[in-house]
Tab-separated table of C-alpha atoms in Angstrom:
chain	number	residue	atom	x	y	z
A	5	MET	CA	-10.649	-15.634	-12.734
A	6	GLU	CA	-14.414	-15.957	-12.945
A	7	LEU	CA	-16.960	-13.181	-12.865
A	8	ASP	CA	-20.617	-13.241	-11.881
A	9	LEU	CA	-22.692	-10.082	-12.345
A	10	GLU	CA	-26.129	-9.457	-10.851
A	11	TYR	CA	-28.199	-6.325	-11.360
A	12	GLN	CA	-30.557	-5.016	-8.667
A	13	ASN	CA	-32.130	-1.739	-9.821
A	14	ASP	CA	-29.153	0.590	-10.296
A	15	ASN	CA	-26.886	-1.603	-8.170
A	16	LEU	CA	-24.408	-3.988	-9.723
A	17	LEU	CA	-23.268	-6.926	-7.603
A	18	VAL	CA	-19.887	-8.132	-8.800
A	19	ARG	CA	-18.726	-11.536	-7.566
A	20	VAL	CA	-15.193	-12.285	-8.589
A	21	SER	CA	-13.394	-15.548	-7.955
A	22	GLY	CA	-9.820	-16.663	-8.414
A	23	GLU	CA	-6.672	-14.608	-8.835
A	24	ILE	CA	-6.605	-11.011	-10.096
A	25	ASP	CA	-3.337	-10.004	-11.744
A	26	ILE	CA	-2.201	-8.443	-15.030
A	27	SER	CA	-3.204	-11.507	-17.035
A	28	VAL	CA	-6.922	-10.882	-16.341
A	29	VAL	CA	-7.304	-7.161	-15.610
A	30	ASP	CA	-8.036	-6.110	-19.201
A	31	SER	CA	-10.922	-8.546	-19.444
A	32	LEU	CA	-12.208	-7.603	-15.971
A	33	ARG	CA	-12.052	-3.881	-16.778
A	34	GLN	CA	-13.917	-4.330	-20.065
A	35	SER	CA	-16.646	-6.489	-18.488
A	36	LEU	CA	-17.266	-4.001	-15.679
A	37	ASP	CA	-17.236	-0.955	-17.952
A	38	ARG	CA	-19.679	-2.623	-20.337
A	39	ALA	CA	-21.986	-3.528	-17.416
A	40	ILE	CA	-21.868	0.040	-16.035
A	41	GLN	CA	-22.584	1.510	-19.444
A	42	GLU	CA	-25.349	-0.841	-20.574
A	43	HIS	CA	-27.283	-1.040	-17.311
A	44	LYS	CA	-26.874	2.536	-16.043
A	45	VAL	CA	-25.229	1.309	-12.851
A	46	ALA	CA	-24.883	3.888	-10.059
A	47	HIS	CA	-23.536	1.718	-7.277
A	48	MET	CA	-21.198	-1.243	-7.469
A	49	VAL	CA	-20.778	-3.849	-4.730
A	50	ILE	CA	-17.659	-5.914	-5.262
A	51	ASN	CA	-17.715	-9.240	-3.428
A	52	LEU	CA	-14.116	-10.437	-3.007
A	53	GLN	CA	-14.888	-13.458	-0.842
A	54	ARG	CA	-13.641	-15.905	-3.476
A	55	VAL	CA	-10.627	-13.860	-4.515
A	56	SER	CA	-7.500	-15.677	-3.404
A	57	PHE	CA	-4.977	-13.182	-4.799
A	58	ILE	CA	-4.912	-9.547	-5.869
A	59	ASP	CA	-2.022	-7.230	-6.739
A	60	SER	CA	-1.748	-3.578	-7.753
A	61	SER	CA	-3.046	-4.259	-11.273
A	62	GLY	CA	-6.337	-5.539	-9.781
A	63	LEU	CA	-6.526	-2.564	-7.427
A	64	GLY	CA	-6.111	-0.304	-10.453
A	65	VAL	CA	-9.276	-1.777	-11.998
A	66	ILE	CA	-11.243	-1.218	-8.772
A	67	LEU	CA	-9.924	2.349	-8.428
A	68	GLY	CA	-10.726	3.143	-12.064
A	69	ARG	CA	-14.351	2.011	-11.653
A	70	TYR	CA	-14.582	3.921	-8.352
A	71	LYS	CA	-13.463	7.150	-10.058
A	72	ARG	CA	-15.906	6.602	-12.896
A	73	LEU	CA	-18.921	5.952	-10.646
A	74	LEU	CA	-17.962	8.692	-8.194
A	75	ALA	CA	-17.866	11.238	-11.022
A	76	ALA	CA	-21.504	10.292	-11.770
A	77	GLY	CA	-22.530	10.491	-8.091
A	78	GLY	CA	-22.237	6.734	-7.405
A	79	HIS	CA	-20.227	4.515	-5.090
A	80	VAL	CA	-18.173	1.352	-4.927
A	81	SER	CA	-18.502	-0.866	-1.834
A	82	LEU	CA	-16.502	-3.922	-0.876
A	83	VAL	CA	-17.641	-7.159	0.720
A	84	GLY	CA	-15.994	-10.343	2.001
A	85	MET	CA	-12.262	-9.727	1.769
A	86	GLN	CA	-9.980	-12.503	2.975
A	87	PRO	CA	-7.377	-11.180	5.465
A	88	HIS	CA	-4.402	-11.208	3.057
A	89	VAL	CA	-6.477	-9.555	0.325
A	90	LYS	CA	-7.706	-6.956	2.809
A	91	ARG	CA	-4.109	-6.187	3.815
A	92	VAL	CA	-3.255	-5.356	0.192
A	93	LEU	CA	-6.259	-3.026	-0.019
A	94	GLU	CA	-5.348	-1.396	3.296
A	95	ILE	CA	-1.773	-0.644	2.233
A	96	SER	CA	-3.013	0.772	-1.077
A	97	GLY	CA	-5.262	3.263	0.715
A	98	LEU	CA	-8.388	2.023	-1.099
A	99	LEU	CA	-10.076	1.136	2.194
A	100	ARG	CA	-9.847	4.788	3.204
A	101	ILE	CA	-12.029	5.825	0.278
A	102	MET	CA	-14.317	2.783	-0.139
A	103	LYS	CA	-16.602	1.302	2.491
A	104	GLU	CA	-16.527	-2.315	3.514
A	105	TYR	CA	-19.719	-4.157	4.481
A	106	SER	CA	-20.308	-7.556	6.028
A	107	SER	CA	-22.722	-8.691	3.307
A	108	GLU	CA	-23.967	-7.743	-0.154
A	109	ALA	CA	-27.443	-7.102	1.303
A	110	GLU	CA	-26.042	-4.647	3.848
A	111	ALA	CA	-24.007	-2.851	1.180
A	112	VAL	CA	-27.059	-2.479	-1.055
A	113	ALA	CA	-29.289	-1.382	1.858
A	114	LYS	CA	-26.832	1.281	3.022
A	115	VAL	CA	-26.323	3.013	-0.280
A	116	GLY	CA	-28.864	1.565	-2.710
B	28	MET	CA	25.203	-16.835	5.082
B	29	LYS	CA	25.522	-20.146	3.319
B	30	VAL	CA	23.145	-20.761	0.439
B	31	VAL	CA	21.366	-24.050	1.106
B	32	ASN	CA	19.179	-24.111	-1.986
B	33	GLN	CA	18.505	-22.062	-5.084
B	34	LEU	CA	16.031	-21.797	-7.922
B	35	LEU	CA	16.458	-20.184	-11.315
B	36	LEU	CA	13.501	-19.461	-13.581
B	37	GLU	CA	13.637	-17.836	-16.992
B	38	PHE	CA	10.484	-17.255	-18.992
B	39	LYS	CA	8.969	-15.184	-21.783
B	40	SER	CA	7.660	-11.749	-20.918
B	41	ILE	CA	3.964	-12.647	-21.132
B	42	SER	CA	1.421	-11.873	-18.433
B	43	GLU	CA	0.364	-15.531	-18.057
B	44	ASN	CA	3.786	-16.185	-16.520
B	45	VAL	CA	3.220	-13.808	-13.596
B	46	ALA	CA	1.084	-16.381	-11.757
B	47	PHE	CA	3.566	-19.129	-12.612
B	48	ALA	CA	6.426	-17.089	-11.138
B	49	ARG	CA	4.711	-16.146	-7.858
B	50	VAL	CA	3.350	-19.652	-7.214
B	51	SER	CA	6.735	-21.256	-7.993
B	52	VAL	CA	8.636	-18.867	-5.725
B	53	ALA	CA	6.119	-19.289	-2.887
B	54	ALA	CA	6.294	-23.093	-3.195
B	55	PHE	CA	10.090	-22.922	-3.089
B	56	ALA	CA	10.033	-20.470	-0.159
B	57	SER	CA	7.940	-22.906	1.857
B	58	GLN	CA	11.148	-24.877	2.466
B	59	LEU	CA	11.844	-22.211	5.104
B	60	ASP	CA	9.644	-21.604	8.108
B	61	PHE	CA	7.448	-18.960	6.478
B	62	THR	CA	3.880	-18.537	7.705
B	63	ILE	CA	0.997	-18.713	5.235
B	64	ASN	CA	0.707	-14.949	5.593
B	65	ASP	CA	4.417	-14.544	4.724
B	66	LEU	CA	3.936	-16.690	1.622
B	67	GLU	CA	0.951	-14.575	0.525
B	68	GLU	CA	3.087	-11.439	0.918
B	69	ILE	CA	5.929	-13.009	-1.076
B	70	LYS	CA	3.439	-13.816	-3.850
B	71	VAL	CA	2.371	-10.167	-4.066
B	72	ALA	CA	5.986	-8.911	-4.120
B	73	VAL	CA	6.983	-11.374	-6.874
B	74	SER	CA	3.847	-10.584	-8.870
B	75	GLU	CA	4.643	-6.858	-8.766
B	76	ALA	CA	8.306	-7.295	-9.710
B	77	VAL	CA	7.562	-9.641	-12.623
B	78	ALA	CA	4.621	-7.528	-13.838
B	79	ASN	CA	6.896	-4.453	-13.797
B	80	ALA	CA	9.473	-6.302	-15.909
B	81	ILE	CA	6.820	-7.241	-18.484
B	82	ILE	CA	4.833	-3.986	-18.574
B	83	HIS	CA	7.575	-1.430	-18.027
B	84	GLY	CA	10.829	-3.240	-18.819
B	85	TYR	CA	9.610	-4.778	-22.065
B	86	GLU	CA	6.657	-2.370	-22.546
B	87	GLY	CA	4.248	-5.269	-22.956
B	88	SER	CA	6.257	-6.936	-25.718
B	89	ASP	CA	6.453	-10.742	-25.531
B	90	GLY	CA	9.947	-10.744	-27.011
B	91	GLY	CA	11.841	-10.435	-23.732
B	92	LEU	CA	12.948	-12.859	-21.067
B	93	VAL	CA	12.390	-12.394	-17.349
B	94	ARG	CA	14.779	-14.118	-14.993
B	95	VAL	CA	13.902	-14.943	-11.384
B	96	HIS	CA	16.642	-16.211	-9.120
B	97	VAL	CA	15.812	-17.336	-5.579
B	98	LEU	CA	18.452	-18.085	-2.963
B	99	LEU	CA	17.634	-19.752	0.331
B	100	THR	CA	19.927	-19.652	3.331
B	101	ASP	CA	18.944	-21.445	6.518
B	102	SER	CA	17.269	-18.303	7.818
B	103	ALA	CA	16.184	-16.104	4.912
B	104	MET	CA	15.283	-15.906	1.253
B	105	GLU	CA	16.600	-13.574	-1.424
B	106	ILE	CA	14.699	-13.034	-4.695
B	107	ILE	CA	16.257	-11.368	-7.726
B	108	VAL	CA	13.993	-10.414	-10.643
B	109	GLU	CA	15.828	-9.221	-13.749
B	110	ASP	CA	14.941	-8.047	-17.220
B	111	THR	CA	17.050	-6.671	-20.043
B	112	GLY	CA	14.419	-4.140	-21.089
B	113	LYS	CA	14.366	-0.379	-21.280
B	114	GLY	CA	15.373	0.302	-17.679
B	115	ILE	CA	14.211	3.010	-15.294
B	116	GLN	CA	15.100	6.649	-15.902
B	117	ASP	CA	14.754	7.784	-12.301
B	118	ILE	CA	14.757	4.994	-9.699
B	119	LYS	CA	14.099	7.328	-6.770
B	120	LYS	CA	10.973	8.670	-8.459
B	121	ALA	CA	9.837	5.166	-9.472
B	122	LEU	CA	9.979	4.091	-5.814
B	123	GLU	CA	7.591	6.866	-4.760
B	124	PRO	CA	3.974	5.814	-4.089
B	125	SER	CA	1.563	6.573	-6.909
B	126	PHE	CA	4.257	7.115	-9.493
B	127	SER	CA	2.859	5.546	-12.625
B	128	THR	CA	3.000	6.403	-16.288
B	129	ASP	CA	-0.435	4.800	-16.776
B	130	PRO	CA	-3.560	6.350	-15.154
B	131	GLU	CA	-5.205	2.911	-14.703
B	132	ARG	CA	-2.254	1.670	-12.695
B	133	MET	CA	-1.765	2.762	-9.140
B	134	GLY	CA	2.016	3.002	-9.058
B	135	LEU	CA	2.028	0.807	-5.986
B	136	GLY	CA	4.219	-2.034	-7.206
B	137	PHE	CA	7.331	-0.933	-5.356
B	138	VAL	CA	5.247	0.056	-2.315
B	139	PHE	CA	4.048	-3.543	-1.996
B	140	MET	CA	7.561	-4.907	-2.521
B	141	GLN	CA	8.823	-2.591	0.233
B	142	SER	CA	5.910	-3.346	2.568
B	143	PHE	CA	5.943	-7.108	2.192
B	144	MET	CA	9.675	-7.804	2.024
B	145	ASP	CA	12.348	-6.919	4.614
B	146	ASN	CA	14.721	-5.340	2.092
B	147	LEU	CA	14.389	-4.013	-1.444
B	148	HIS	CA	17.163	-2.868	-3.734
B	149	VAL	CA	16.667	-1.707	-7.327
B	150	GLU	CA	19.426	-1.367	-9.899
B	151	SER	CA	18.649	-0.005	-13.338
B	152	ALA	CA	19.940	2.196	-16.112
B	153	PRO	CA	18.086	3.421	-19.209
B	154	GLY	CA	18.523	0.838	-21.964
B	155	ASN	CA	20.204	-1.654	-19.656
B	156	GLY	CA	17.355	-3.449	-17.939
B	157	THR	CA	16.348	-3.607	-14.294
B	158	ARG	CA	17.428	-5.810	-11.418
B	159	VAL	CA	15.197	-5.959	-8.337
B	160	LYS	CA	16.680	-7.670	-5.311
B	161	MET	CA	14.515	-8.299	-2.266
B	162	SER	CA	14.843	-10.460	0.801
B	163	LYS	CA	12.685	-11.732	3.610
B	164	ALA	CA	13.139	-13.832	6.720
B	165	PRO	CA	10.301	-15.885	8.189
B	166	SER	CA	8.299	-13.787	10.680
B	167	THR	CA	8.562	-16.460	13.358
B	168	LYS	CA	12.372	-16.454	13.252
B	169	MET	CA	12.473	-12.663	13.206
B	170	SER	CA	10.250	-12.540	16.291
B	171	ALA	CA	12.489	-15.044	18.061
B	172	ALA	CA	15.589	-13.044	17.119
B	173	GLN	CA	13.982	-9.808	18.282
B	174	ALA	CA	13.064	-11.454	21.579
B	175	GLY	CA	16.721	-12.282	22.074
B	176	HIS	CA	16.485	-16.047	21.552
Protein backbone atom coordinates (compact mmCIF):
# COMPACT_ATOMS: atom_id res chain seq x y z
CA MET A 1 0.00 0.00 0.00
CA GLU A 2 1.19 3.50 -0.80
CA LEU A 3 -0.17 6.75 0.54
CA ASP A 4 -0.03 10.25 -0.90
CA LEU A 5 -1.37 13.14 1.18
CA GLU A 6 -2.10 16.64 -0.12
CA TYR A 7 -3.39 19.52 1.98
CA GLN A 8 -5.66 22.21 0.51
CA ASN A 9 -6.70 24.65 3.25
CA ASP A 10 -8.57 22.47 5.75
CA ASN A 11 -9.10 19.70 3.20
CA LEU A 12 -6.94 16.61 3.15
CA LEU A 13 -6.72 14.70 -0.13
CA VAL A 14 -5.80 11.10 0.55
CA ARG A 15 -4.64 9.02 -2.42
CA VAL A 16 -4.19 5.40 -1.52
CA SER A 17 -2.84 2.74 -3.85
CA GLY A 18 -2.55 -1.01 -3.59
CA GLU A 19 -4.32 -3.43 -1.28
CA ILE A 20 -5.86 -2.47 2.07
CA ASP A 21 -6.08 -5.33 4.55
CA ILE A 22 -5.05 -6.03 8.16
CA SER A 23 -1.35 -6.00 7.29
CA VAL A 24 -1.45 -2.25 6.51
CA VAL A 25 -4.38 -0.79 8.45
CA ASP A 26 -2.39 0.15 11.56
CA SER A 27 0.05 2.20 9.51
CA LEU A 28 -2.76 3.77 7.46
CA ARG A 29 -4.72 4.69 10.59
CA GLN A 30 -1.68 6.28 12.24
CA SER A 31 -0.75 8.29 9.13
CA LEU A 32 -4.28 9.66 8.73
CA ASP A 33 -4.72 10.48 12.41
CA ARG A 34 -1.38 12.28 12.48
CA ALA A 35 -2.33 14.28 9.36
CA ILE A 36 -5.73 15.23 10.84
CA GLN A 37 -4.15 16.28 14.11
CA GLU A 38 -1.17 18.22 12.77
CA HIS A 39 -2.92 20.07 9.96
CA LYS A 40 -6.31 20.75 11.58
CA VAL A 41 -8.11 18.88 8.81
CA ALA A 42 -11.89 19.35 8.66
CA HIS A 43 -12.70 17.49 5.48
CA MET A 44 -11.08 14.38 4.05
CA VAL A 45 -11.37 13.27 0.42
CA ILE A 46 -10.28 9.68 -0.01
CA ASN A 47 -9.34 8.80 -3.58
CA LEU A 48 -9.62 5.01 -4.00
CA GLN A 49 -8.96 4.91 -7.73
CA ARG A 50 -5.72 2.96 -7.30
CA VAL A 51 -7.02 0.65 -4.59
CA SER A 52 -7.27 -2.85 -6.01
CA PHE A 53 -8.51 -4.56 -2.83
CA ILE A 54 -10.20 -3.58 0.41
CA ASP A 55 -11.77 -5.69 3.17
CA SER A 56 -13.57 -4.91 6.42
CA SER A 57 -10.33 -3.93 8.19
CA GLY A 58 -9.81 -1.13 5.63
CA LEU A 59 -13.43 -0.03 5.96
CA GLY A 60 -12.90 0.17 9.71
CA VAL A 61 -10.13 2.74 9.19
CA ILE A 62 -12.35 4.84 6.91
CA LEU A 63 -15.28 4.63 9.36
CA GLY A 64 -13.06 5.56 12.31
CA ARG A 65 -11.80 8.70 10.54
CA TYR A 66 -15.37 9.54 9.47
CA LYS A 67 -16.58 9.38 13.09
CA ARG A 68 -13.67 11.50 14.25
CA LEU A 69 -14.16 14.24 11.63
CA LEU A 70 -17.95 14.17 11.96
CA ALA A 71 -17.68 14.76 15.71
CA ALA A 72 -15.72 17.95 14.89
CA GLY A 73 -18.23 19.06 12.23
CA GLY A 74 -16.26 17.70 9.24
CA HIS A 75 -16.85 15.18 6.48
CA VAL A 76 -15.29 12.29 4.61
CA SER A 77 -15.92 12.02 0.85
CA LEU A 78 -14.98 9.24 -1.52
CA VAL A 79 -13.69 9.41 -5.08
CA GLY A 80 -12.82 6.93 -7.83
CA MET A 81 -13.88 3.54 -6.52
CA GLN A 82 -13.37 0.57 -8.82
CA PRO A 83 -16.59 -1.49 -9.18
CA HIS A 84 -15.52 -4.39 -6.92
CA VAL A 85 -14.24 -1.97 -4.27
CA LYS A 86 -17.48 0.01 -4.49
CA ARG A 87 -19.49 -3.19 -3.98
CA VAL A 88 -17.67 -3.83 -0.69
CA LEU A 89 -18.43 -0.28 0.47
CA GLU A 90 -22.07 -0.62 -0.59
CA ILE A 91 -22.60 -3.84 1.37
CA SER A 92 -20.94 -2.30 4.43
CA GLY A 93 -23.39 0.61 4.43
CA LEU A 94 -20.59 3.20 4.26
CA LEU A 95 -21.96 4.62 1.00
CA ARG A 96 -25.17 5.49 2.82
CA ILE A 97 -23.32 7.82 5.17
CA MET A 98 -20.48 9.11 2.95
CA LYS A 99 -20.85 10.92 -0.36
CA GLU A 100 -19.16 9.81 -3.53
CA TYR A 101 -17.91 12.35 -6.09
CA SER A 102 -16.60 11.95 -9.61
CA SER A 103 -13.38 13.87 -8.93
CA GLU A 104 -11.30 15.28 -6.08
CA ALA A 105 -12.00 18.81 -7.34
CA GLU A 106 -15.75 18.24 -7.20
CA ALA A 107 -15.52 16.76 -3.70
CA VAL A 108 -13.52 19.75 -2.46
CA ALA A 109 -15.83 22.26 -4.20
CA LYS A 110 -18.98 20.71 -2.73
CA VAL A 111 -17.91 20.66 0.88
CA GLY A 112 -14.66 22.62 1.12
CA MET B 1 -19.65 -34.30 -6.45
CA LYS B 2 -16.25 -35.60 -7.40
CA VAL B 3 -13.27 -33.56 -6.25
CA VAL B 4 -11.15 -32.81 -9.31
CA ASN B 5 -8.44 -30.79 -7.59
CA GLN B 6 -7.48 -29.61 -4.14
CA LEU B 7 -5.10 -27.22 -2.43
CA LEU B 8 -3.88 -27.22 1.15
CA LEU B 9 -2.11 -24.23 2.67
CA GLU B 10 -0.82 -23.95 6.21
CA PHE B 11 0.90 -20.80 7.40
CA LYS B 12 1.82 -18.80 10.49
CA SER B 13 -0.82 -16.53 11.97
CA ILE B 14 0.75 -13.27 10.79
CA SER B 15 -1.13 -10.56 8.92
CA GLU B 16 1.29 -10.60 5.96
CA ASN B 17 -0.11 -14.04 5.09
CA VAL B 18 -3.65 -12.75 4.54
CA ALA B 19 -2.76 -11.42 1.07
CA PHE B 20 -0.85 -14.61 0.28
CA ALA B 21 -3.89 -16.72 1.19
CA ARG B 22 -6.47 -14.75 -0.82
CA VAL B 23 -4.27 -14.46 -3.92
CA SER B 24 -3.38 -18.17 -3.81
CA VAL B 25 -7.01 -19.25 -3.42
CA ALA B 26 -8.18 -16.92 -6.19
CA ALA B 27 -5.45 -18.20 -8.54
CA PHE B 28 -6.47 -21.78 -7.76
CA ALA B 29 -10.18 -20.95 -8.17
CA SER B 30 -9.51 -19.62 -11.66
CA GLN B 31 -9.32 -23.25 -12.81
CA LEU B 32 -13.13 -23.09 -12.72
CA ASP B 33 -15.19 -20.75 -14.85
CA PHE B 34 -15.33 -17.91 -12.32
CA THR B 35 -15.70 -14.35 -13.59
CA ILE B 36 -13.20 -11.69 -12.53
CA ASN B 37 -15.92 -10.31 -10.27
CA ASP B 38 -16.39 -13.76 -8.66
CA LEU B 39 -12.65 -13.98 -8.03
CA GLU B 40 -12.64 -10.53 -6.39
CA GLU B 41 -15.49 -11.66 -4.12
CA ILE B 42 -13.64 -14.87 -3.23
CA LYS B 43 -10.59 -12.78 -2.30
CA VAL B 44 -12.66 -10.69 0.13
CA ALA B 45 -14.25 -13.79 1.72
CA VAL B 46 -10.87 -15.51 2.18
CA SER B 47 -9.30 -12.32 3.52
CA GLU B 48 -12.05 -11.99 6.14
CA ALA B 49 -11.88 -15.64 7.22
CA VAL B 50 -8.08 -15.67 7.53
CA ALA B 51 -8.00 -12.26 9.26
CA ASN B 52 -10.59 -13.54 11.77
CA ALA B 53 -8.42 -16.59 12.50
CA ILE B 54 -5.38 -14.37 13.16
CA ILE B 55 -7.07 -11.52 15.06
CA HIS B 56 -9.77 -13.39 16.94
CA GLY B 57 -8.71 -17.05 16.90
CA TYR B 58 -5.11 -16.39 17.91
CA GLU B 59 -5.74 -12.87 19.31
CA GLY B 60 -2.98 -11.42 17.16
CA SER B 61 -0.34 -13.88 18.36
CA ASP B 62 2.04 -15.17 15.68
CA GLY B 63 2.32 -18.55 17.40
CA GLY B 64 -0.62 -20.20 15.66
CA LEU B 65 -1.12 -21.92 12.34
CA VAL B 66 -3.94 -21.18 9.93
CA ARG B 67 -4.98 -23.92 7.55
CA VAL B 68 -6.79 -23.25 4.27
CA HIS B 69 -8.14 -26.20 2.34
CA VAL B 70 -9.71 -25.67 -1.09
CA LEU B 71 -11.64 -28.36 -2.93
CA LEU B 72 -12.67 -28.00 -6.55
CA THR B 73 -15.36 -30.11 -8.16
CA ASP B 74 -16.20 -29.63 -11.82
CA SER B 75 -18.86 -27.09 -10.92
CA ALA B 76 -18.05 -25.47 -7.58
CA MET B 77 -15.39 -24.62 -5.04
CA GLU B 78 -15.35 -25.25 -1.30
CA ILE B 79 -12.98 -23.33 1.00
CA ILE B 80 -12.29 -24.40 4.58
CA VAL B 81 -10.37 -22.01 6.85
CA GLU B 82 -9.38 -23.47 10.21
CA ASP B 83 -7.51 -22.35 13.29
CA THR B 84 -6.90 -24.02 16.63
CA GLY B 85 -7.28 -20.79 18.58
CA LYS B 86 -9.66 -19.64 21.27
CA GLY B 87 -12.89 -20.34 19.39
CA ILE B 88 -16.14 -18.39 19.32
CA GLN B 89 -18.35 -18.19 22.40
CA ASP B 90 -21.58 -17.46 20.57
CA ILE B 91 -21.55 -18.23 16.83
CA LYS B 92 -25.05 -16.87 16.23
CA LYS B 93 -24.07 -13.52 17.73
CA ALA B 94 -20.75 -13.47 15.84
CA LEU B 95 -22.65 -13.85 12.55
CA GLU B 96 -24.74 -10.74 13.23
CA PRO B 97 -23.72 -7.57 11.34
CA SER B 98 -21.70 -5.10 13.38
CA PHE B 99 -20.83 -7.57 16.10
CA SER B 100 -17.25 -6.75 16.97
CA THR B 101 -15.26 -6.70 20.17
CA ASP B 102 -13.09 -3.89 18.75
CA PRO B 103 -14.60 -0.42 18.06
CA GLU B 104 -12.25 0.16 15.08
CA ARG B 105 -13.48 -2.99 13.39
CA MET B 106 -16.84 -3.07 11.72
CA GLY B 107 -17.88 -6.61 12.56
CA LEU B 108 -18.59 -7.21 8.89
CA GLY B 109 -16.30 -10.15 8.24
CA PHE B 110 -19.03 -12.77 8.29
CA VAL B 111 -21.39 -10.43 6.41
CA PHE B 112 -18.93 -10.33 3.50
CA MET B 113 -18.42 -14.10 3.63
CA GLN B 114 -22.20 -14.58 3.50
CA SER B 115 -22.71 -11.97 0.78
CA PHE B 116 -19.92 -13.10 -1.51
CA MET B 117 -20.15 -16.88 -1.15
CA ASP B 118 -23.16 -19.13 -1.85
CA ASN B 119 -22.96 -20.98 1.46
CA LEU B 120 -21.27 -20.35 4.80
CA HIS B 121 -21.02 -22.71 7.73
CA VAL B 122 -19.15 -21.96 10.96
CA GLU B 123 -18.16 -24.55 13.54
CA SER B 124 -16.47 -23.48 16.75
CA ALA B 125 -16.27 -24.12 20.46
CA PRO B 126 -14.49 -22.05 23.12
CA GLY B 127 -10.90 -23.28 23.39
CA ASN B 128 -11.23 -25.57 20.38
CA GLY B 129 -10.62 -23.33 17.40
CA THR B 130 -12.87 -22.35 14.52
CA ARG B 131 -13.67 -23.97 11.20
CA VAL B 132 -15.26 -21.82 8.49
CA LYS B 133 -16.58 -23.68 5.48
CA MET B 134 -17.84 -21.73 2.48
CA SER B 135 -18.63 -22.62 -1.09
CA LYS B 136 -19.30 -20.87 -4.36
CA ALA B 137 -20.19 -21.86 -7.90
CA PRO B 138 -19.23 -19.71 -10.88
CA SER B 139 -21.96 -17.14 -11.60
CA THR B 140 -22.12 -18.12 -15.26
CA LYS B 141 -22.88 -21.76 -14.44
CA MET B 142 -25.42 -20.76 -11.81
CA SER B 143 -27.20 -18.53 -14.33
CA ALA B 144 -27.26 -21.37 -16.85
CA ALA B 145 -28.61 -23.77 -14.23
CA GLN B 146 -31.26 -21.27 -13.15
CA ALA B 147 -32.29 -20.81 -16.78
CA GLY B 148 -32.88 -24.54 -16.99
CA HIS B 149 -29.93 -25.42 -19.23
